[in-house]
Short mmCIF file of C-alpha atoms in Angstrom, two decimals:
data_model
loop_
_atom_site.label_atom_id
_atom_site.label_comp_id
_atom_site.label_asym_id
_atom_site.label_seq_id
_atom_site.Cartn_x
_atom_site.Cartn_y
_atom_site.Cartn_z
CA MET V 20 14.19 -19.73 -11.37
CA LEU V 21 11.17 -20.76 -9.29
CA ASN V 22 10.69 -18.54 -6.24
CA MET V 23 11.47 -20.45 -3.07
CA GLN V 24 8.21 -19.42 -1.41
CA PHE V 25 6.44 -21.77 -3.84
CA ASP V 26 8.74 -24.76 -3.07
CA ILE V 27 6.17 -27.02 -1.41
CA LYS V 28 8.76 -29.40 0.02
CA ARG V 29 10.73 -26.62 1.68
CA MET V 30 7.54 -24.93 2.88
CA SER V 31 6.41 -28.16 4.54
CA ALA V 32 9.81 -28.58 6.18
CA LEU V 33 9.71 -25.03 7.54
CA LYS V 34 6.19 -25.54 8.87
CA GLU V 35 7.33 -28.72 10.65
CA ILE V 36 10.18 -26.79 12.28
CA LEU V 37 7.80 -24.04 13.38
CA LEU V 38 5.42 -26.57 14.94
CA TYR V 39 8.38 -28.33 16.58
CA ILE V 40 9.43 -25.05 18.20
CA ARG V 41 5.83 -24.40 19.28
CA ASP V 42 5.92 -27.71 21.17
CA GLY V 43 9.07 -26.67 23.06
CA GLY V 44 11.79 -28.17 20.88
CA SER V 45 15.40 -27.56 21.93
CA LEU V 46 17.86 -25.23 20.23
CA GLU V 47 20.21 -28.13 19.47
CA ALA V 48 17.49 -30.14 17.68
CA PHE V 49 16.36 -26.98 15.88
CA GLN V 50 19.89 -26.50 14.54
CA ILE V 51 19.98 -30.06 13.18
CA HIS V 52 16.62 -29.70 11.41
CA TYR V 53 17.53 -26.27 10.07
CA GLU V 54 20.90 -27.31 8.65
CA GLN V 55 19.33 -30.39 7.09
CA HIS V 56 16.71 -28.44 5.12
CA PHE V 57 17.79 -24.80 4.89
CA ASN V 58 21.58 -24.57 5.01
CA ASP V 59 21.67 -23.89 1.25
CA VAL V 60 18.66 -21.53 1.18
CA ARG V 61 19.22 -17.82 0.64
CA PRO V 62 18.10 -15.55 3.51
CA LEU V 63 15.76 -13.81 1.08
CA ASP V 64 13.98 -17.06 0.20
CA LEU V 65 13.65 -17.99 3.87
CA LEU V 66 12.00 -14.63 4.58
CA LEU V 67 9.63 -15.05 1.63
CA MET V 68 8.58 -18.47 2.89
CA GLN V 69 7.87 -17.06 6.35
CA LEU V 70 5.78 -14.30 4.78
CA GLU V 71 3.73 -16.87 2.88
CA LEU V 72 3.25 -19.13 5.90
CA ILE V 73 2.13 -16.35 8.24
CA ASN V 74 -0.36 -14.87 5.78
CA GLY V 75 -1.65 -18.07 4.20
CA ASP V 76 -3.92 -20.78 5.54
CA TYR V 77 -1.17 -22.93 7.05
CA GLY V 78 -2.01 -22.86 10.75
CA VAL V 79 1.16 -20.89 11.51
CA THR V 80 0.85 -18.09 14.07
CA MET V 81 2.87 -14.94 14.57
CA GLU V 82 4.16 -16.40 17.85
CA ASP V 83 5.58 -19.33 15.89
CA ILE V 84 7.48 -16.93 13.63
CA LYS V 85 8.73 -14.92 16.62
CA LYS V 86 10.12 -18.04 18.30
CA PHE V 87 11.71 -19.15 15.02
CA SER V 88 13.31 -15.71 14.57
CA SER V 89 14.67 -15.81 18.11
CA MET V 90 16.23 -19.27 17.68
CA HIS V 91 17.55 -18.42 14.24
CA ALA V 92 19.20 -15.27 15.63
CA GLN V 93 20.97 -17.36 18.31
CA LEU V 94 22.49 -19.53 15.59
CA SER V 95 23.42 -16.65 13.34
CA SER V 96 26.75 -14.90 13.71
CA GLN V 97 25.77 -11.94 11.58
CA SER V 98 26.82 -8.60 13.00
CA LEU V 99 25.79 -5.07 12.13
CA ASN V 100 28.33 -3.29 9.98
CA GLU V 101 28.55 0.29 8.84
CA LYS V 102 26.78 -0.27 5.53
CA ASP V 103 23.75 -1.65 7.40
CA ILE V 104 23.26 1.66 9.23
CA LEU V 105 20.78 3.69 7.20
CA PRO V 106 20.37 7.47 7.32
CA ALA V 107 17.41 8.86 9.24
CA ASN V 108 15.64 9.97 6.04
CA HIS V 109 15.81 6.51 4.44
CA PRO V 110 12.32 5.02 3.79
CA VAL V 111 13.14 2.02 6.01
CA GLN V 112 14.00 4.29 8.93
CA ILE V 113 10.89 6.39 8.35
CA PHE V 114 8.74 3.24 8.33
CA LYS V 115 10.29 2.01 11.58
CA ALA V 116 9.87 5.43 13.22
CA GLU V 117 6.17 5.31 12.39
CA ASN V 118 5.89 1.84 13.91
CA THR V 119 7.52 3.14 17.09
CA ALA V 120 5.00 5.99 17.17
CA PHE V 121 2.16 3.49 16.70
CA GLN V 122 3.37 1.52 19.71
CA VAL V 123 3.35 4.68 21.85
CA VAL V 124 -0.24 5.52 20.89
CA LEU V 125 -1.35 1.91 21.39
CA ASN V 126 0.07 1.98 24.92
CA GLN V 127 -1.71 5.27 25.62
CA ILE V 128 -5.00 3.83 24.38
CA GLN V 129 -4.51 0.77 26.57
CA GLN V 130 -3.94 2.95 29.65
CA LEU V 131 -6.98 5.13 28.89
CA LEU V 132 -9.17 2.06 28.45
CA GLN V 133 -8.09 0.76 31.84
CA LEU V 134 -8.89 4.12 33.44
CA LEU V 135 -12.27 4.21 31.72
CA GLU V 136 -13.11 0.71 32.96
CA GLU V 137 -12.40 1.91 36.50
CA ASP V 138 -14.13 5.28 36.17
CA SER V 139 -16.52 6.19 33.33
CA ASP V 140 -15.32 9.80 33.19
CA GLN V 141 -16.43 11.76 30.11
CA ALA V 142 -13.05 13.48 29.84
CA ILE V 143 -11.26 10.11 29.69
CA GLY V 144 -13.70 8.92 27.03
CA ASP V 145 -13.05 12.03 24.94
CA GLU V 146 -9.29 11.59 25.22
CA LEU V 147 -9.59 7.92 24.28
CA THR V 148 -11.64 8.84 21.20
CA GLU V 149 -9.04 11.42 20.19
CA HIS V 150 -6.21 8.89 20.42
CA ILE V 151 -8.12 6.26 18.45
CA PHE V 152 -8.89 8.73 15.67
CA HIS V 153 -5.27 9.95 15.70
CA LEU V 154 -4.13 6.36 15.20
CA GLY V 155 -6.06 6.39 11.90
CA GLU V 156 -2.98 7.95 10.32
CA PHE V 157 -1.77 4.37 9.89
CA HIS V 158 -3.69 4.52 6.58
CA ASN V 159 -0.84 6.67 5.20
CA HIS V 160 1.68 4.08 6.37
CA TYR V 161 -0.22 1.24 4.70
CA ASN V 162 -0.82 3.23 1.50
CA ARG V 163 2.90 3.86 1.07
CA LYS V 164 3.56 0.17 1.60
CA GLU V 165 0.93 -0.91 -0.95
CA LYS V 166 1.45 1.82 -3.56
CA LEU V 167 5.24 2.25 -3.38
CA PHE V 168 6.81 -0.92 -1.92
CA PHE V 169 4.55 -3.47 -3.58
CA PRO V 170 4.90 -2.27 -7.23
CA ILE V 171 8.68 -2.61 -6.96
CA MET V 172 8.38 -6.04 -5.31
CA GLU V 173 6.21 -7.13 -8.23
CA ARG V 174 8.84 -6.05 -10.75
CA TYR V 175 11.24 -8.48 -9.09
CA GLY V 176 8.66 -11.26 -9.42
CA HIS V 177 7.31 -11.28 -5.85
CA ILE V 178 3.63 -10.74 -6.63
CA ALA V 179 1.96 -13.27 -4.32
CA PRO V 180 3.56 -11.96 -1.08
CA ALA V 181 2.38 -8.43 -1.86
CA ARG V 182 -1.21 -9.59 -2.40
CA THR V 183 -1.32 -11.68 0.80
CA VAL V 184 -0.02 -8.79 2.91
CA TRP V 185 -2.48 -6.38 1.28
CA ARG V 186 -5.35 -8.69 2.25
CA LYS V 187 -4.15 -8.62 5.86
CA ASP V 188 -3.91 -4.81 5.68
CA ASP V 189 -7.53 -4.64 4.51
CA ARG V 190 -8.63 -6.83 7.41
CA ILE V 191 -6.85 -4.49 9.84
CA ARG V 192 -8.54 -1.51 8.18
CA ALA V 193 -11.94 -3.19 8.66
CA LEU V 194 -11.20 -3.88 12.34
CA TYR V 195 -10.22 -0.26 12.82
CA GLN V 196 -13.41 1.00 11.19
CA ALA V 197 -15.44 -1.23 13.53
CA LEU V 198 -13.54 0.23 16.49
CA LYS V 199 -14.18 3.80 15.33
CA LYS V 200 -17.89 3.17 14.93
CA GLN V 201 -18.06 1.73 18.43
CA ILE V 202 -16.14 4.55 20.15
CA VAL V 203 -18.51 7.27 18.87
CA ARG V 204 -21.71 5.52 19.96
CA VAL V 205 -23.73 7.15 22.71
CA PRO V 206 -23.88 6.04 25.44
CA LEU V 207 -20.34 4.68 25.39
CA ASP V 208 -20.24 0.92 25.90
CA VAL V 209 -16.77 0.40 27.39
CA GLU V 210 -17.00 -3.40 27.24
CA ARG V 211 -17.72 -3.37 23.51
CA VAL V 212 -14.99 -0.79 22.88
CA ARG V 213 -12.56 -3.07 24.71
CA MET V 214 -13.62 -6.04 22.59
CA ARG V 215 -13.23 -4.10 19.32
CA TYR V 216 -9.92 -2.63 20.40
CA THR V 217 -8.46 -5.98 21.48
CA ALA V 218 -9.28 -7.53 18.08
CA PHE V 219 -7.73 -4.58 16.24
CA GLU V 220 -4.66 -4.25 18.46
CA LYS V 221 -3.73 -7.93 18.12
CA GLU V 222 -3.59 -7.89 14.32
CA PHE V 223 -2.16 -4.37 14.13
CA LYS V 224 0.76 -5.30 16.40
CA GLU V 225 1.31 -8.50 14.44
CA MET V 226 1.62 -6.45 11.26
CA ILE V 227 4.17 -4.18 12.94
CA PHE V 228 6.26 -7.24 13.80
CA GLN V 229 5.75 -8.66 10.31
CA GLU V 230 6.90 -5.42 8.69
CA GLU V 231 10.06 -5.11 10.77
CA ALA V 232 11.07 -8.77 11.02
CA ILE V 233 10.11 -9.95 7.51
CA ILE V 234 8.86 -7.35 5.02
CA LEU V 235 11.49 -4.63 5.45
CA PRO V 236 14.37 -7.16 5.48
CA ILE V 237 12.98 -8.62 2.23
CA LEU V 238 12.89 -5.17 0.65
CA GLN V 239 16.43 -4.41 1.81
CA LYS V 240 17.66 -7.56 0.07
CA VAL V 241 15.68 -6.94 -3.12
CA PHE V 242 15.55 -3.19 -3.74
CA SER V 243 18.34 -1.31 -5.47
CA GLU V 244 19.48 2.14 -4.36
CA ALA V 245 17.51 3.59 -7.29
CA ASP V 246 14.38 1.83 -6.00
CA TRP V 247 14.78 3.38 -2.55
CA LEU V 248 15.37 6.79 -4.12
CA ALA V 249 12.10 6.45 -6.03
CA VAL V 250 10.22 5.48 -2.86
CA ALA V 251 11.69 8.43 -0.96
CA ASN V 252 10.83 10.82 -3.77
CA GLU V 253 7.19 9.69 -4.01
CA SER V 254 6.35 9.20 -0.32
CA ASP V 255 5.02 12.72 0.23
CA ALA V 256 2.12 11.94 -2.10
CA PHE V 257 0.66 9.52 0.45
CA GLY V 258 1.73 11.31 3.63
CA TYR V 259 3.23 10.02 6.86
CA ALA V 260 1.78 8.59 10.06
CA LEU V 261 2.20 10.29 13.47
CA ILE V 262 5.58 11.75 12.47
CA ASP V 263 6.77 14.51 10.19
CA GLY V 264 8.26 13.56 6.84
CA PRO V 265 12.01 13.98 6.29
CA GLU V 266 13.15 17.55 5.73
CA GLU V 267 15.79 16.57 3.19
CA LYS V 268 14.96 14.54 0.11
CA CYS V 269 17.55 12.02 -1.01
CA ALA V 270 15.86 11.15 -4.31
CA PRO V 271 16.21 12.76 -7.74
CA THR V 272 13.08 14.07 -9.39
CA PHE V 273 11.30 11.75 -11.78
CA GLU V 274 12.22 14.04 -14.70
CA GLU V 275 15.92 13.60 -13.94
CA GLN V 276 15.78 9.83 -14.35
CA THR V 277 16.76 8.35 -17.66
CA ASN V 278 14.19 7.31 -20.22
CA ASP V 279 14.98 4.56 -22.70
CA THR V 280 12.43 5.87 -25.22
CA PRO V 281 13.04 9.57 -25.91
CA PRO V 282 9.97 11.33 -27.31
CA ALA V 283 9.62 11.92 -31.01
CA GLU V 284 9.85 15.51 -32.27
CA ASN V 285 6.25 15.58 -33.53
CA LEU V 286 3.07 13.68 -32.85
CA VAL V 287 0.85 13.51 -35.96
CA MET V 288 -2.80 13.91 -35.03
CA GLY V 289 -5.07 12.43 -37.70
CA GLY V 290 -7.78 14.76 -39.01
CA GLY V 291 -6.82 17.71 -36.84
CA GLY V 292 -3.30 18.84 -37.63
CA TYR V 293 -0.30 17.94 -35.52
CA LEU V 294 1.33 18.75 -32.20
CA THR V 295 4.91 18.60 -31.02
CA THR V 296 5.57 16.31 -28.09
CA LYS V 297 5.98 19.29 -25.77
CA GLU V 298 2.69 20.80 -26.94
CA ALA V 299 0.83 17.52 -26.44
CA GLN V 300 2.36 17.15 -22.98
CA LEU V 301 1.32 20.68 -22.00
CA ILE V 302 -2.23 20.08 -23.21
CA LEU V 303 -2.55 16.76 -21.34
CA ASN V 304 -1.14 18.29 -18.18
CA ASN V 305 -3.52 21.26 -18.29
CA LEU V 306 -6.76 19.38 -18.79
CA PRO V 307 -9.14 19.57 -15.79
CA LEU V 308 -9.00 15.76 -15.62
CA GLU V 309 -6.72 13.15 -14.14
CA ILE V 310 -5.99 10.76 -17.01
CA THR V 311 -4.69 7.21 -16.73
CA PHE V 312 -4.02 4.78 -19.59
CA VAL V 313 -3.85 0.99 -19.20
CA ASP V 314 -2.62 -0.80 -22.32
CA LYS V 315 -4.00 -3.94 -23.99
CA ASN V 316 -1.79 -6.12 -21.77
CA ASP V 317 -3.36 -4.65 -18.61
CA LEU V 318 -0.23 -2.65 -17.77
CA PHE V 319 -0.48 0.79 -16.18
CA LYS V 320 1.34 2.83 -18.81
CA TYR V 321 0.65 6.55 -18.38
CA PHE V 322 -0.85 9.27 -16.20
CA ASN V 323 -0.90 13.00 -16.81
CA ASP V 324 0.80 15.39 -14.42
CA ILE V 325 -1.75 18.09 -13.63
CA THR V 326 -0.85 18.59 -9.97
CA ASP V 327 1.38 17.32 -7.18
CA ALA V 328 0.68 13.68 -6.37
CA SER V 329 -0.43 14.60 -2.84
CA GLU V 330 -3.17 16.82 -4.33
CA MET V 331 -4.48 14.23 -6.80
CA MET V 332 -8.01 12.90 -6.41
CA LEU V 333 -6.66 9.39 -7.05
CA VAL V 334 -2.94 9.33 -6.25
CA ARG V 335 -0.62 8.07 -8.98
CA THR V 336 3.15 7.96 -8.75
CA PRO V 337 5.90 6.88 -11.20
CA SER V 338 6.59 3.68 -9.22
CA SER V 339 3.28 2.26 -10.47
CA ILE V 340 4.20 2.62 -14.15
CA GLY V 341 4.47 -0.86 -15.69
CA ARG V 342 2.42 -2.46 -12.90
CA ASN V 343 -0.37 -4.87 -13.80
CA VAL V 344 -3.63 -3.02 -13.20
CA ALA V 345 -4.96 -5.93 -11.12
CA ASN V 346 -2.19 -5.33 -8.59
CA CYS V 347 -3.02 -1.62 -8.33
CA HIS V 348 -6.28 -2.34 -6.51
CA PRO V 349 -7.03 -3.87 -3.11
CA PRO V 350 -7.77 -7.62 -3.22
CA LYS V 351 -11.32 -6.98 -1.99
CA SER V 352 -12.17 -4.95 -5.13
CA LEU V 353 -10.26 -7.12 -7.62
CA MET V 354 -13.30 -9.04 -8.91
CA LYS V 355 -15.18 -5.82 -9.69
CA VAL V 356 -12.17 -4.29 -11.45
CA MET V 357 -11.50 -7.37 -13.57
CA THR V 358 -15.18 -7.60 -14.57
CA ILE V 359 -15.09 -4.01 -15.86
CA ILE V 360 -11.85 -4.67 -17.75
CA ARG V 361 -13.25 -7.84 -19.31
CA ASP V 362 -16.43 -6.10 -20.43
CA LEU V 363 -14.49 -3.18 -21.92
CA LYS V 364 -12.11 -5.51 -23.74
CA THR V 365 -14.87 -7.62 -25.25
CA GLY V 366 -17.08 -4.67 -26.20
CA ARG V 367 -19.85 -5.73 -23.86
CA ARG V 368 -19.77 -2.11 -22.77
CA THR V 369 -17.85 0.79 -24.26
CA SER V 370 -17.55 2.78 -21.06
CA GLU V 371 -18.39 2.67 -17.38
CA SER V 372 -18.84 5.60 -15.00
CA MET V 373 -19.17 5.98 -11.26
CA TRP V 374 -19.08 8.79 -8.75
CA PHE V 375 -18.66 9.21 -5.03
CA LYS V 376 -17.97 11.87 -2.41
CA MET V 377 -14.44 12.23 -1.05
CA LYS V 378 -13.02 15.01 1.12
CA GLY V 379 -16.04 17.20 0.52
CA LYS V 380 -15.93 16.81 -3.27
CA TYR V 381 -17.95 14.79 -5.74
CA ILE V 382 -15.52 12.73 -7.84
CA HIS V 383 -16.63 11.37 -11.22
CA ILE V 384 -14.69 8.51 -12.86
CA THR V 385 -15.09 7.16 -16.38
CA TYR V 386 -13.44 4.06 -17.87
CA LYS V 387 -13.51 3.98 -21.68
CA SER V 388 -12.28 1.23 -23.99
CA LEU V 389 -10.08 2.24 -26.92
CA PHE V 390 -10.12 0.41 -30.27
CA ASN V 391 -8.25 1.30 -33.47
CA ASP V 392 -9.90 1.59 -36.90
CA LYS V 393 -9.40 -2.17 -37.40
CA GLY V 394 -11.41 -2.94 -34.29
CA GLU V 395 -8.36 -4.07 -32.33
CA PHE V 396 -8.40 -3.38 -28.60
CA LEU V 397 -5.60 -1.01 -27.55
CA GLY V 398 -6.34 -0.30 -23.92
CA ILE V 399 -8.50 1.54 -21.40
CA LEU V 400 -8.60 5.25 -20.72
CA GLU V 401 -9.60 6.37 -17.24
CA TYR V 402 -10.41 10.00 -16.53
CA VAL V 403 -11.26 11.45 -13.16
CA GLN V 404 -12.92 14.81 -12.58
CA ASP V 405 -13.91 16.92 -9.60
CA ILE V 406 -17.55 17.72 -10.39
CA GLN V 407 -18.21 19.64 -7.17
CA PRO V 408 -17.96 23.02 -9.02
CA PHE V 409 -20.90 22.00 -11.22
CA PHE V 410 -23.12 21.71 -8.14
CA GLU V 411 -22.10 25.24 -7.18
CA LEU V 412 -22.98 26.95 -10.46
CA PRO V 413 -25.26 29.99 -10.12
CA SER V 414 -28.82 29.64 -11.34
CA GLU V 415 -28.48 32.43 -13.92
CA VAL V 416 -26.79 31.77 -17.26
CA LYS V 417 -23.27 33.24 -17.55
CA MET V 418 -22.38 34.44 -21.03
CA GLY V 419 -19.70 37.10 -20.50
CA LEU V 420 -16.03 36.84 -19.58
CA SER V 421 -14.78 37.35 -16.07
CA GLU V 422 -13.71 40.93 -15.39
CA LEU V 423 -9.96 41.34 -15.16
CA GLU V 424 -8.47 43.20 -12.27
CA LYS V 425 -7.28 46.66 -13.24
#
């Protein structure tokens, strides 16, 4: 069935209603228009259409959506029942708690800015800088949304909404980086800090509203209990923002979940003997490399388990298995990623490497195309290595074994 967010006729009707409300339309007239066009539309589809309108180029503002939500709530007779009350360690509750914490810090920043505009005290400037940098923990919040929520949304066929929200997230990240660069400049230009902060705060607060009024309700209508358990189990890998993570985990471990394709007893290795499945798994998980395999259909199919996800150089979690590799990357880097994949598929290049510094380490990444003996493309192998130890090797040649402690 065609997703309702792509129903152009319905989308146009919803936009007309939003513009009607913007111009001060009455609740009674709103009810007539709504029942005429949306009485038979599922709540999920209505939310998806709002998500598309607010993030697309439709001329719809967040204020329009807020007014619509307010009027819609007045017409709705839905009441909260016991099954709607989620436990405190549920991912939805954690996400909302972080948003509440964001609001507190935003208010503190606003107050400090006002004080600084009245009195350019160095101590106030230092405190303001500290709060702005502390707010940077929102990156953890966004990463969980993009790396845990979005892959599951995509499995249910909602790919476009995830991409549009991710683009908005990247814009907010860019605004935050501009704010950070401005706050550390000497001498401090309070007027420019105010300008950068106002631009960031507006879109950041809009995303908070969008998450709570649209995105989380969509997820609650789409995700199964097993999906939420997977999100809860994998959230530690990305960390939390301004709050501590839940003490109790409500999700089973990945190993406890069922697997429709049990491993074979042996894996035959051509030209070099054979390994049992357990032996191969142990070898892969003890290599000093993070390995990822993307199959010929561009699906993320495998990663080795050499360390906890939170300690990985490039975080991978089970929720991403089966995800199209294009959706695993931010929209801003999609063109570069797809160019590399195309070149590896066609044989224009057999491998591609890059390196960068992250958290005090030099990280080296290689993408290598895999072909069988018939020349058929099978997929792409990615391996990631911390090469910092190589920069720290002593100048003399080491030939002997390390001395064991006696």
